[in-house]
mmCIF file of C-alpha atoms and ligand atoms in Angstrom:
data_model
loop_
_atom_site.group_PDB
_atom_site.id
_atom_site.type_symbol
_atom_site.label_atom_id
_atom_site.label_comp_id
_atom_site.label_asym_id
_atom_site.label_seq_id
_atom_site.Cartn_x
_atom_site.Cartn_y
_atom_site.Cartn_z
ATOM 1 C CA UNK A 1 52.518 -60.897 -23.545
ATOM 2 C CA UNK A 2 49.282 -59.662 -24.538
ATOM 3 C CA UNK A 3 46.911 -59.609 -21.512
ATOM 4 C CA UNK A 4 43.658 -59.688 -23.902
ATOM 5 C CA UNK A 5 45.127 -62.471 -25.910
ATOM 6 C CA UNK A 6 45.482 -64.234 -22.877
ATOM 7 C CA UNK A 7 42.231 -63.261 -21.190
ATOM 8 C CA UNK A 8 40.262 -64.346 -24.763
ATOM 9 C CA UNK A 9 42.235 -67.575 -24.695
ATOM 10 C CA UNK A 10 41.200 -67.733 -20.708
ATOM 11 C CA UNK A 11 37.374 -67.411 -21.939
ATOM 12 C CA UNK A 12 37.908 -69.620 -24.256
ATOM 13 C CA UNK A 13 38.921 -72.285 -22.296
ATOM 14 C CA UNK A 14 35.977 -71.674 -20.007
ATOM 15 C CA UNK A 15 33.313 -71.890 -22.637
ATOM 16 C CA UNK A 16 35.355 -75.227 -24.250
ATOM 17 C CA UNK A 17 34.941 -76.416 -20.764
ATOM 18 C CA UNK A 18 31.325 -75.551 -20.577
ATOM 19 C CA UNK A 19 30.809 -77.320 -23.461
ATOM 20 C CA UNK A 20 32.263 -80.216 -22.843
ATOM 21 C CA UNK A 21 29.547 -80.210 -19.982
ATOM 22 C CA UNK A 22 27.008 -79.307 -21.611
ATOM 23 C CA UNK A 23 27.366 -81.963 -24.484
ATOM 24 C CA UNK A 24 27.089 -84.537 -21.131
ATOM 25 C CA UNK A 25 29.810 -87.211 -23.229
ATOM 26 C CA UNK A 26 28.831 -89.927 -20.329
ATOM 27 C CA UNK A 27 25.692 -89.965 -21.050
ATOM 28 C CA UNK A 28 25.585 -89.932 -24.783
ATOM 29 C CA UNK A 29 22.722 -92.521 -25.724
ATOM 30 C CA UNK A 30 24.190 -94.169 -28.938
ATOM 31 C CA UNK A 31 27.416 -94.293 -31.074
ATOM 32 C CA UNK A 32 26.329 -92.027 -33.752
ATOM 33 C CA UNK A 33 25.360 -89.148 -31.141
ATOM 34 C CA UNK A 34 28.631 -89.528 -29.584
ATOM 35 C CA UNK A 35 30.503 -89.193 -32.977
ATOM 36 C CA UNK A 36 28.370 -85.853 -33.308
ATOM 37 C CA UNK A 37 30.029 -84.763 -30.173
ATOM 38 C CA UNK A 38 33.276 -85.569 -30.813
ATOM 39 C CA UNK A 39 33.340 -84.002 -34.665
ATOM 40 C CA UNK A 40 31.317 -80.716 -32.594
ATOM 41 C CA UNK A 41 33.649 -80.247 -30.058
ATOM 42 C CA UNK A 42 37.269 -81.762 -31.430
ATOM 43 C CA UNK A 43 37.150 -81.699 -34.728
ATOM 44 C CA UNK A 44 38.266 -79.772 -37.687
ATOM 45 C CA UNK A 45 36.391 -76.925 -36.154
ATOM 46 C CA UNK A 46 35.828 -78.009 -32.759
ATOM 47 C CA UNK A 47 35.874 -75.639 -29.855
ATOM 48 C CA UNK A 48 38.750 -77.697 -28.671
ATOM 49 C CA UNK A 49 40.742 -77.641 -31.717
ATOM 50 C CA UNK A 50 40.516 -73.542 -31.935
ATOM 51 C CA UNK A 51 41.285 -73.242 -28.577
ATOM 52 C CA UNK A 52 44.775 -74.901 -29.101
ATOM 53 C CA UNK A 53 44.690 -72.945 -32.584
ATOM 54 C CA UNK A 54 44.540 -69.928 -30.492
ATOM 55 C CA UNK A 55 48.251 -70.737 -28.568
ATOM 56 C CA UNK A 56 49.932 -69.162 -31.409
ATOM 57 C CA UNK A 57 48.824 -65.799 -30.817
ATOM 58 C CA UNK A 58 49.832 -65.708 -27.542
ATOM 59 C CA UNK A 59 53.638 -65.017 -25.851
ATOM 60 C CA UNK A 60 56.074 -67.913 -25.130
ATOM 61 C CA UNK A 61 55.259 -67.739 -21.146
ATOM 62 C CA UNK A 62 51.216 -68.106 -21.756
ATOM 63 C CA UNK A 63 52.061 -70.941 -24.684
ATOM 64 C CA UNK A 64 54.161 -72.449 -21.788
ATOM 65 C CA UNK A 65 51.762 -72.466 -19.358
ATOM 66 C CA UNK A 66 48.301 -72.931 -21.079
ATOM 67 C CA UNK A 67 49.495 -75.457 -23.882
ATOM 68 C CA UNK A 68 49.411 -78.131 -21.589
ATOM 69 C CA UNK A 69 46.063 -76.922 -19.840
ATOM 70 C CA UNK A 70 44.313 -76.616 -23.013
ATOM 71 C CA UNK A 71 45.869 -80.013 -24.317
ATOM 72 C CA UNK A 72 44.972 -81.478 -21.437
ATOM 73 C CA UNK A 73 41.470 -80.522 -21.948
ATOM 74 C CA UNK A 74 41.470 -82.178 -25.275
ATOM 75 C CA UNK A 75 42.579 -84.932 -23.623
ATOM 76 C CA UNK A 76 40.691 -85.590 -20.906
ATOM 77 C CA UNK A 77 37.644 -84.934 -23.625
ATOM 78 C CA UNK A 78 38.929 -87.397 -25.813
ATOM 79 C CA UNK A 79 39.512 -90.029 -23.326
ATOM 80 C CA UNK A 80 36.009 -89.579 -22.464
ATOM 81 C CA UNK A 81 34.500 -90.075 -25.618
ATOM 82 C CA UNK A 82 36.336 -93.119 -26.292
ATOM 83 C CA UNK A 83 35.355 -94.412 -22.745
ATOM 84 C CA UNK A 84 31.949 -93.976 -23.345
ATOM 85 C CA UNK A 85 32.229 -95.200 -26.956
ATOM 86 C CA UNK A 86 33.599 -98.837 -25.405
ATOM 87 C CA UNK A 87 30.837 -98.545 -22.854
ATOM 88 C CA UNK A 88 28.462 -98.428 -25.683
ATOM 89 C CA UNK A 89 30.207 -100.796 -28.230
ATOM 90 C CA UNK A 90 29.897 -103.371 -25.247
ATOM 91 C CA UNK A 91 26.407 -102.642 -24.477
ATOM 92 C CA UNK A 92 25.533 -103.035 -28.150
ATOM 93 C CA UNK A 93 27.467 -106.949 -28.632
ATOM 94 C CA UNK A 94 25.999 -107.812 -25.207
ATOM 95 C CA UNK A 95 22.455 -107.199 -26.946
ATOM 96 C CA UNK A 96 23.431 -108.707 -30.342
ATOM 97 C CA UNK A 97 24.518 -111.476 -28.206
ATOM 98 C CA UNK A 98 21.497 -111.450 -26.119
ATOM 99 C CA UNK A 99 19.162 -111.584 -29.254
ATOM 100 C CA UNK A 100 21.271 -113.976 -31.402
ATOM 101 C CA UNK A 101 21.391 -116.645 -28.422
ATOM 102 C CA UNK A 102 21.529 -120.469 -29.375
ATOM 103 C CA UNK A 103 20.366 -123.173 -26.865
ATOM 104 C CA UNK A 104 22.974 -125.385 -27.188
ATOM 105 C CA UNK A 105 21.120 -127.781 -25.248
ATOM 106 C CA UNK A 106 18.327 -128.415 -27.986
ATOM 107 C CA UNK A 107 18.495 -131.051 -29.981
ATOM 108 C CA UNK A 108 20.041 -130.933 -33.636
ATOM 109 C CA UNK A 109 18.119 -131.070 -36.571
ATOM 110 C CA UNK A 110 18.201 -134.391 -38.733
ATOM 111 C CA UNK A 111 19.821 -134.074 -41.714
ATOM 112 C CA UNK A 112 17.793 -136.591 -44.219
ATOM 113 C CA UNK A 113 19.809 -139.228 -45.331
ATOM 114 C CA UNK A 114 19.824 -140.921 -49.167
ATOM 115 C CA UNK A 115 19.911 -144.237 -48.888
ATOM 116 C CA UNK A 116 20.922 -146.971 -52.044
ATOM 117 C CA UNK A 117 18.265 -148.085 -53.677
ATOM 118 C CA UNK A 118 16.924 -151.738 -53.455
ATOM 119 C CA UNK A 119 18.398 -152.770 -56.816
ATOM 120 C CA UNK A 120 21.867 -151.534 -56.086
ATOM 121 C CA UNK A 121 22.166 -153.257 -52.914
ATOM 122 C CA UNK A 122 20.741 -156.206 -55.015
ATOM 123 C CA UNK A 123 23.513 -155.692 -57.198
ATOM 124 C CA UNK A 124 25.906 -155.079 -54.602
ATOM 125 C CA UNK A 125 25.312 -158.689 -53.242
ATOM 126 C CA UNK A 126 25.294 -160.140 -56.439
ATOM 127 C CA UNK A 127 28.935 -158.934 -57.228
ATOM 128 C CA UNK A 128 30.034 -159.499 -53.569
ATOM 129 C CA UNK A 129 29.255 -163.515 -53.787
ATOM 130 C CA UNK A 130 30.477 -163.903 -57.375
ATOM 131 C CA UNK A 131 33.555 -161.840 -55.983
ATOM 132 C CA UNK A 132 33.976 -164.480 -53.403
ATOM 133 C CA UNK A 133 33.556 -167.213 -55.789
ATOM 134 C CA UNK A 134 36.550 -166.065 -57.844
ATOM 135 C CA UNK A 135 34.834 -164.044 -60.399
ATOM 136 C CA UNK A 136 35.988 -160.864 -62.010
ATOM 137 C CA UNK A 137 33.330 -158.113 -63.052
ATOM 138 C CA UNK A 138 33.118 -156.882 -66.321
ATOM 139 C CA UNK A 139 30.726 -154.455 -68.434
ATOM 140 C CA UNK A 140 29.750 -153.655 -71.625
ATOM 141 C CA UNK A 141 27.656 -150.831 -73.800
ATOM 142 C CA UNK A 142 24.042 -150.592 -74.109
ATOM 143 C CA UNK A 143 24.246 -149.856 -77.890
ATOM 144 C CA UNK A 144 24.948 -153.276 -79.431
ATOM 145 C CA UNK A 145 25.460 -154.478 -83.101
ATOM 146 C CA UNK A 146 23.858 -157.921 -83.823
ATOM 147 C CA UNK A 147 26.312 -159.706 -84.068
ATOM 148 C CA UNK A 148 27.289 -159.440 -80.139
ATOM 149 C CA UNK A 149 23.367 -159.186 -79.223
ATOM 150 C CA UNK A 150 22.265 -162.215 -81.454
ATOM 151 C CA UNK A 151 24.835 -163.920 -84.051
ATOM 152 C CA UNK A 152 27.786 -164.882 -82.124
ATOM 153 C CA UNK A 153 25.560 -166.199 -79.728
ATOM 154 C CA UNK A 154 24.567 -168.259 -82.129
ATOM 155 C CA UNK A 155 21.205 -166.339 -82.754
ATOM 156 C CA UNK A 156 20.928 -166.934 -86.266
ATOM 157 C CA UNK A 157 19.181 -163.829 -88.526
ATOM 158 C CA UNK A 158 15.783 -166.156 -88.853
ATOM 159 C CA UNK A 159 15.788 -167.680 -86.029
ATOM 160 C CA UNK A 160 12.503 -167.467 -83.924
ATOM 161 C CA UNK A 161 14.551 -166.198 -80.517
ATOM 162 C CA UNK A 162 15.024 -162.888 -81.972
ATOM 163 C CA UNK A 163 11.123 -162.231 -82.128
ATOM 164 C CA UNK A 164 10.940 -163.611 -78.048
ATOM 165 C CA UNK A 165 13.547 -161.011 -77.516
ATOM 166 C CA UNK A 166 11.569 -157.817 -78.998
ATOM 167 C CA UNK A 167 14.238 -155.876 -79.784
ATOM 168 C CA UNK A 168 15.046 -151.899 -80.193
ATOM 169 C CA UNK A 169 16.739 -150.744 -83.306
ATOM 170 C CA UNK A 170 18.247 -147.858 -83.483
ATOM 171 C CA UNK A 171 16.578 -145.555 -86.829
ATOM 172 C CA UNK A 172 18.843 -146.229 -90.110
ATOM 173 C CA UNK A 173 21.643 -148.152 -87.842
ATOM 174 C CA UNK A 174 22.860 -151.485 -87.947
ATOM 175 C CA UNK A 175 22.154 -151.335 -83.791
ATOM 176 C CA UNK A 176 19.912 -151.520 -81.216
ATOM 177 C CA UNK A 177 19.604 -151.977 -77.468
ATOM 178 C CA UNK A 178 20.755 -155.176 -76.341
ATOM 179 C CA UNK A 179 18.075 -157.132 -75.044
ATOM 180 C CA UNK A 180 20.361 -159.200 -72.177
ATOM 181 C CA UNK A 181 23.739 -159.530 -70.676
ATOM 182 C CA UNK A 182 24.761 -162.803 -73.003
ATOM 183 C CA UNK A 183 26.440 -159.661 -75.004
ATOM 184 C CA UNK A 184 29.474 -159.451 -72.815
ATOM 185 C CA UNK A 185 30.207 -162.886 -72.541
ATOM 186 C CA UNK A 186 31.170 -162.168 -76.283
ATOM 187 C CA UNK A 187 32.644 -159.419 -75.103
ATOM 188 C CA UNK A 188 34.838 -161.053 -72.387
ATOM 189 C CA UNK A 189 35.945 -164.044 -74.840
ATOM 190 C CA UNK A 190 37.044 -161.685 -77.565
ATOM 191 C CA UNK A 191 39.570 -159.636 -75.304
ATOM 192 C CA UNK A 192 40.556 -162.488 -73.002
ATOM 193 C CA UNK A 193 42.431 -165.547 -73.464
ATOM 194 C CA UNK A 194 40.596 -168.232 -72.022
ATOM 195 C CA UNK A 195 40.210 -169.606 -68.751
ATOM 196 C CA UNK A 196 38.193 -167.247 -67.574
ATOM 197 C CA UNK A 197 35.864 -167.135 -65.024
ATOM 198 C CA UNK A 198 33.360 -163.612 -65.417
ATOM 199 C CA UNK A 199 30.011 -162.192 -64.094
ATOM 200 C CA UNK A 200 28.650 -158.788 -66.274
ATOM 201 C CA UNK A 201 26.119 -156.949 -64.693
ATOM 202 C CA UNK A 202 24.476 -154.270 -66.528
ATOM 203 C CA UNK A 203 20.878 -152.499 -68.016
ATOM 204 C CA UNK A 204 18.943 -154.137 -70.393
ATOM 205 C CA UNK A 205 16.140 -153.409 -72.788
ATOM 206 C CA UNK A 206 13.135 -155.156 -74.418
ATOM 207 C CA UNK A 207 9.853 -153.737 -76.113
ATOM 208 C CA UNK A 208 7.302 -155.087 -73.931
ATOM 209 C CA UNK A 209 4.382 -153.980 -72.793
ATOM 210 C CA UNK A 210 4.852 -152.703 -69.030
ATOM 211 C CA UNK A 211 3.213 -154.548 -66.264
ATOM 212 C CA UNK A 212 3.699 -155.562 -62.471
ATOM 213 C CA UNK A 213 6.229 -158.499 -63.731
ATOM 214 C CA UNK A 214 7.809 -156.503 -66.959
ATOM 215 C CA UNK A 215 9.390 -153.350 -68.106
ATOM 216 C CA UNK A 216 11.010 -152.114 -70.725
ATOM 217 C CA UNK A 217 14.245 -151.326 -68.991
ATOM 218 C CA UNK A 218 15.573 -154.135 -66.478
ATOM 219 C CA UNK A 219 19.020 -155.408 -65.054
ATOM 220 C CA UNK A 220 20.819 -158.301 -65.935
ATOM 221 C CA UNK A 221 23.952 -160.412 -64.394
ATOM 222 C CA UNK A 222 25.690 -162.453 -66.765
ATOM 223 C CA UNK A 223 27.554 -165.094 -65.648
ATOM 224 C CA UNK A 224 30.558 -166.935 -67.717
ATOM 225 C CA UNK A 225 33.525 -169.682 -66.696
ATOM 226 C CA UNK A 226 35.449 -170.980 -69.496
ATOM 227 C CA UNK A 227 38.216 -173.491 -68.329
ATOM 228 C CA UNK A 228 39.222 -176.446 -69.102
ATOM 229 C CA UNK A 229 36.840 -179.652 -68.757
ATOM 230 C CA UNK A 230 34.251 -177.549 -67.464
ATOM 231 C CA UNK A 231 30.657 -179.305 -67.729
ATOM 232 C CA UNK A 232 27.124 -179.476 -66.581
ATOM 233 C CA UNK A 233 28.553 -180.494 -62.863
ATOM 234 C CA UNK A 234 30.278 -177.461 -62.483
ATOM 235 C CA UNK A 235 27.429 -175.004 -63.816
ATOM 236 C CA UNK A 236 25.317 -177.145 -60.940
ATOM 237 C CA UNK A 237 27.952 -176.481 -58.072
ATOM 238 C CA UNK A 238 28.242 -173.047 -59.015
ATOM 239 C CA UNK A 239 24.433 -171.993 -59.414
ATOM 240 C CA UNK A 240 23.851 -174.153 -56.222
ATOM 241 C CA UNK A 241 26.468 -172.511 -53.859
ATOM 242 C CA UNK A 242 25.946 -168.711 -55.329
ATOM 243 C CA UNK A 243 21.705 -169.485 -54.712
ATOM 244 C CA UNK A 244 22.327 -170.361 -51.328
ATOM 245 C CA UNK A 245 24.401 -167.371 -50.752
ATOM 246 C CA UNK A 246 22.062 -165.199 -51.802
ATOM 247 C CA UNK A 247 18.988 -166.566 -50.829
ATOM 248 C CA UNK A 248 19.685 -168.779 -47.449
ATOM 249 C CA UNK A 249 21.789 -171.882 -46.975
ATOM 250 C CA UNK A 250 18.881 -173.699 -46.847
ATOM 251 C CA UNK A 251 17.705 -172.755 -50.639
ATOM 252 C CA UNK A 252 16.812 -175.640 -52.658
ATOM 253 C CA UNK A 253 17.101 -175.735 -56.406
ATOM 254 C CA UNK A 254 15.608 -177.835 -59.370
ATOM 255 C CA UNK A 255 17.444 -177.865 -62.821
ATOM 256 C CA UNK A 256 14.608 -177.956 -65.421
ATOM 257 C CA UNK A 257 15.815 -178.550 -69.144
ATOM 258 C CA UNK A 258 14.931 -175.549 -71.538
ATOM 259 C CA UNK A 259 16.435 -173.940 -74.699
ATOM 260 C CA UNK A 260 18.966 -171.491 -75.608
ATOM 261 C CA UNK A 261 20.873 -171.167 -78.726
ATOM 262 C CA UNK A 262 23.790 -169.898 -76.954
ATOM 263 C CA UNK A 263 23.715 -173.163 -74.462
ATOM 264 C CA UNK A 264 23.924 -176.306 -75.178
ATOM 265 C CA UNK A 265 22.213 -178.526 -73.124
ATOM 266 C CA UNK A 266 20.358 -175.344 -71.660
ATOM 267 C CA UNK A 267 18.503 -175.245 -67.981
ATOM 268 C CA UNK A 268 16.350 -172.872 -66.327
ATOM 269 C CA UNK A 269 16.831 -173.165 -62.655
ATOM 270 C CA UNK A 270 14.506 -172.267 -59.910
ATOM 271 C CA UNK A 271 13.957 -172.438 -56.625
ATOM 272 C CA UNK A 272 11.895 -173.726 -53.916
ATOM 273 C CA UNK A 273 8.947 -170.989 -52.903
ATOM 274 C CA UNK A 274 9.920 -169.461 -49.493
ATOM 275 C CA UNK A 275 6.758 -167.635 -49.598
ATOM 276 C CA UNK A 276 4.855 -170.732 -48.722
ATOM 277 C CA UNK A 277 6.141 -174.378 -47.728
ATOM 278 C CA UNK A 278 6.145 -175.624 -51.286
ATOM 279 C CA UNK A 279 2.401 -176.170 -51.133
ATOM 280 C CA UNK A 280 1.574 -173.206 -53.949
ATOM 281 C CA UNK A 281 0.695 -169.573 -53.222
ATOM 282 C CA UNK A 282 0.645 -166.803 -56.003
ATOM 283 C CA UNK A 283 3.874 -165.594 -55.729
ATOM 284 C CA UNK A 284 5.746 -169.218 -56.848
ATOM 285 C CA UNK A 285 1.760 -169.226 -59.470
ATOM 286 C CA UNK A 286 0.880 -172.146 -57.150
ATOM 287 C CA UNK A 287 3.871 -174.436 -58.491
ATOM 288 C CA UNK A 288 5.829 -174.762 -55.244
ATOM 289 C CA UNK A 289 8.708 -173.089 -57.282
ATOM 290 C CA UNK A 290 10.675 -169.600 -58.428
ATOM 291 C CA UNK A 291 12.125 -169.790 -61.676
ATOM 292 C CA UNK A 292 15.375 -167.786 -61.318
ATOM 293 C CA UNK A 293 17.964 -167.820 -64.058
ATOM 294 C CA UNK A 294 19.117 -169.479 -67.426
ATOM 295 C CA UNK A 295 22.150 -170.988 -67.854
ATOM 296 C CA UNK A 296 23.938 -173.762 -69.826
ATOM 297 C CA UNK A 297 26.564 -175.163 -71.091
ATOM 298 C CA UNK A 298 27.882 -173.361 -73.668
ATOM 299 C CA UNK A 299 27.336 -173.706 -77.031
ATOM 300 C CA UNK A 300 30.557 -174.835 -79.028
ATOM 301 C CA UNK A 301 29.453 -172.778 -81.913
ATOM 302 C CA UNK A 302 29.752 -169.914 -79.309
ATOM 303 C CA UNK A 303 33.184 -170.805 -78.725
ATOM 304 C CA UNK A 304 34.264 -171.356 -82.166
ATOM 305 C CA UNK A 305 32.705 -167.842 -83.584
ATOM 306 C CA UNK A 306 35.283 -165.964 -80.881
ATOM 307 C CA UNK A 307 38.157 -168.427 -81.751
ATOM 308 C CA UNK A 308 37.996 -170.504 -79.154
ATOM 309 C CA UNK A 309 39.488 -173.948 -79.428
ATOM 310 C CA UNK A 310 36.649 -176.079 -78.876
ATOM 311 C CA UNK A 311 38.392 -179.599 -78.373
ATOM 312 C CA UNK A 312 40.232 -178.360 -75.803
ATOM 313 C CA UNK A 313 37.423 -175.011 -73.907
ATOM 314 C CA UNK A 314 34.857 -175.618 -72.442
ATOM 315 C CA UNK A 315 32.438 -173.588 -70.200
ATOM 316 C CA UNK A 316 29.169 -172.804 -68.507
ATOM 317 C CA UNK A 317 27.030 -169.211 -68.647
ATOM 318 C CA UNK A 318 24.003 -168.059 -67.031
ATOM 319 C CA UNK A 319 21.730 -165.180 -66.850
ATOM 320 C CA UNK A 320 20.367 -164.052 -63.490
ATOM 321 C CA UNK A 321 17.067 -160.821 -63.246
ATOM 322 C CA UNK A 322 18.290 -158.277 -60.840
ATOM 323 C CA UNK A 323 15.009 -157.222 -60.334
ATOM 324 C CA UNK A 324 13.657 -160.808 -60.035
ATOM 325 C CA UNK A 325 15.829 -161.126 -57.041
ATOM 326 C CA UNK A 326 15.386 -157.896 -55.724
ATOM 327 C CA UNK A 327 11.413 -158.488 -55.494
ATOM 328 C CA UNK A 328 12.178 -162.278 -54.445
ATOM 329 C CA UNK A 329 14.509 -161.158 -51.448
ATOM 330 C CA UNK A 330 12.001 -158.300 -50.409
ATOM 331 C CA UNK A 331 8.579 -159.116 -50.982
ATOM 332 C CA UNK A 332 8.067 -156.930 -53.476
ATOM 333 C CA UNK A 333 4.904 -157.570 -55.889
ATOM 334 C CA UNK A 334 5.332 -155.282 -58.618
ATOM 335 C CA UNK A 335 7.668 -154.390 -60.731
ATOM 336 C CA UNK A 336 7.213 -150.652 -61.377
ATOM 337 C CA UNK A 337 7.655 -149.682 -58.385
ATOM 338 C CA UNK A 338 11.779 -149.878 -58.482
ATOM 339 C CA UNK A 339 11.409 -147.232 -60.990
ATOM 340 C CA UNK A 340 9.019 -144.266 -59.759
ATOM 341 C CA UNK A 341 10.783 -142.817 -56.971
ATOM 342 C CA UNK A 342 7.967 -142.820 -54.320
ATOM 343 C CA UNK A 343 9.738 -142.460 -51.263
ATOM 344 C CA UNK A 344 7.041 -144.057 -49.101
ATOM 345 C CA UNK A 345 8.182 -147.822 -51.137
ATOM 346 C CA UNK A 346 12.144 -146.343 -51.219
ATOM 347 C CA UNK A 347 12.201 -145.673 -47.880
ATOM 348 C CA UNK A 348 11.122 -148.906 -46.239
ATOM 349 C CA UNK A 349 14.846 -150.493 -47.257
ATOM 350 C CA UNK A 350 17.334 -150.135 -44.802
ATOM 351 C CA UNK A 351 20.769 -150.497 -45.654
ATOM 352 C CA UNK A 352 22.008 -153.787 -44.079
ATOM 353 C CA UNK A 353 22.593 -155.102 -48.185
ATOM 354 C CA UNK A 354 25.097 -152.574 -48.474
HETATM 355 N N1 DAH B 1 20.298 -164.260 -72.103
HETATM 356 C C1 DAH B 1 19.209 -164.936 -71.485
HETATM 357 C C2 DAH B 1 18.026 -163.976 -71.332
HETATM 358 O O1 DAH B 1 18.166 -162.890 -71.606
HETATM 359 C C3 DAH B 1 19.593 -165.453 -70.144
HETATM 360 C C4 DAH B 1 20.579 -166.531 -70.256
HETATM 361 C C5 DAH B 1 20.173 -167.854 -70.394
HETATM 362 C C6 DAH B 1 21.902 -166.256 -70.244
HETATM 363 C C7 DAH B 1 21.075 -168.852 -70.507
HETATM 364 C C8 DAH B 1 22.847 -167.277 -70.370
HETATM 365 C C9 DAH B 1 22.402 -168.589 -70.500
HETATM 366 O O2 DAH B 1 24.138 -167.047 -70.352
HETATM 367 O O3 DAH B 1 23.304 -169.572 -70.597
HETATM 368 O O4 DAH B 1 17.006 -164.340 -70.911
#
């Protein structure tokens, strides 16, 4: 044993101790001053850690007795810091807390809810009568050829309804737009074996000039029951009960005779004003009455052109305005506005058509 080695170590120790003091661990203000303290004082080349460096140079007996007095310095320093570290970590998510509060007792914030627009829930009640009336739905493309639009409908090429239809060609195609539903009761009669018993929904276009009762771009529901012995009585019970569904059990209708080549007698079919008590107002243009649809019954030339047999099929169509009803069952007096997106007219339909 070396009395100087151990007297130095001794010192050492005392100044280590000192230190540990002087560098006041519970008091350390903030994480990254403690970390200072820790790296001054215990690490790599710490007081602390050349202190138990120092062991080696002294005999067995001093290692024996001051390896656990210097380790248990380190210790005891160690177990400070990290005290005062948790003391501080704590401190620090009790004021993130603090700041970051929520009131749970405020009330939420409204999420703002879409809503369907008018002429889908139109639509939507459309298909759910004609769904209850036995009907299956079917659709068909915008981009027609003429023969769908206007021939087998028994439109011929000069025939004056194909200027009352103004119609969109397409540029150096034999297509265009199809200017109403009628197209998919071709449609439904080429891929089905009769009876059948159809409504098509679906977009339509015409070149008109746009005002508060026309557009360019409107909706359609085409309606089409092929069966057998099927005549004007039927198309009557049918337009009857699916006019009262839609519009009030009390709805009255009038059967007016009219022209369609596809039809055959043909009927327009409107009903009574419910904006005023039949006495005239503008909305029914002072006549007591709504015109509504077309219909007939149809044409056997129809029939034949799909290869129907016509002694032994018959049937009734119709046409029905989506937006017609929409502004009929609403109130609403012009046209355009189903189509520019002000919220202020959107928002005023609630969802009970759904
Ligand atoms: N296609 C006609 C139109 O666009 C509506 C129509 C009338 C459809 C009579 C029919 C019908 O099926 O029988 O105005």
């Amino acid at each position: 044993m070396t009395p100087t080695g151990r007297a130095a170590w001794e010192q050492a120790y005392a100044r280590a101790e000192a230190a540990i003091t002087d560098a006041g661990v519970p008091k350390t203000a903030d994480l990254v001053k403690l970390d200072e303290v820790r790296v001054r004082l215990s690490g790599r080349n710490g007081e602390l850690t050349a202190l138990l460096k120092a062991l080696k140079d002294l005999s067995i007996e001093d290692k024996r007795e001051l390896g656990p007095k210097g380790q248990a310095l380190k210790e005891s320093f160690e177990a400070a810091i990290a005290a005062r570290k948790a003391e501080l970590e704590d401190a620090g998510d009790a004021a993130a807390l603090e700041k970051d509060a929520i009131d749970l007792t405020l009330p939420g914030l409204r999420a703002p809810r879409g809503r369907l627009h008018p002429l889908t829930t139109t639509l939507h009640e459309i298909a759910r009568i004609f769904q209850l009336m036995g009907y299956s739905w079917a659709e068909g493309p915008f981009v027609e050829d003429e023969r769908h639009n206007f021939s087998a409908l028994n439109i011929p090429a000069d025939h004056p309804a194909r200027d009352s239809q103004d119609t969109f060609y397409l540029k150096d195609l034999p297509l265009l737009l199809r200017t109403h539903t009628s197209t998919v009761q071709i449609r439904a009669m080429e891929s089905q074996r009769p009876p059948l018993r159809v409504a098509c929904p679906g977009r339509v276009f015409r070149h008109e000039q746009i005002d508060a009762t026309h557009s360019a771009v409107f909706h359609q529901v085409e309606g089409l029951v092929i069966d057998e012995n099927i005549g004007l009585a039927d198309l009557k019970g049918h337009l009857q009960t699916f006019l009262q569904k839609l519009l009030g059990a009390s709805t009255k209708t009038r059967f007016r005779p009219s022209y369609f080549p596809f039809t055959e007698p043909s009927t327009e079919v409107d009903v009574k004003c419910f904006f005023c008590p039949g006495s005239g107002c503008p909305a029914c243009k002072h006549t007591g009455w709504i015109e509504i649809l077309g219909a007939g019954v149809v044409n056997p030339a129809v029939l034949t052109g799909v290869g129907y047999d016509a002694g032994k099929w018959s049937g009734f169509a119709f046409g029905i305005g989506v937006e017609r009803v929409a502004m009929l069952l609403h109130g609403v007096r012009d046209l355009r506005d189903f189509y520019t997106n002000d919220l202020r007219f959107l928002n005023q339909f609630d969802e009970d058509l759904v």
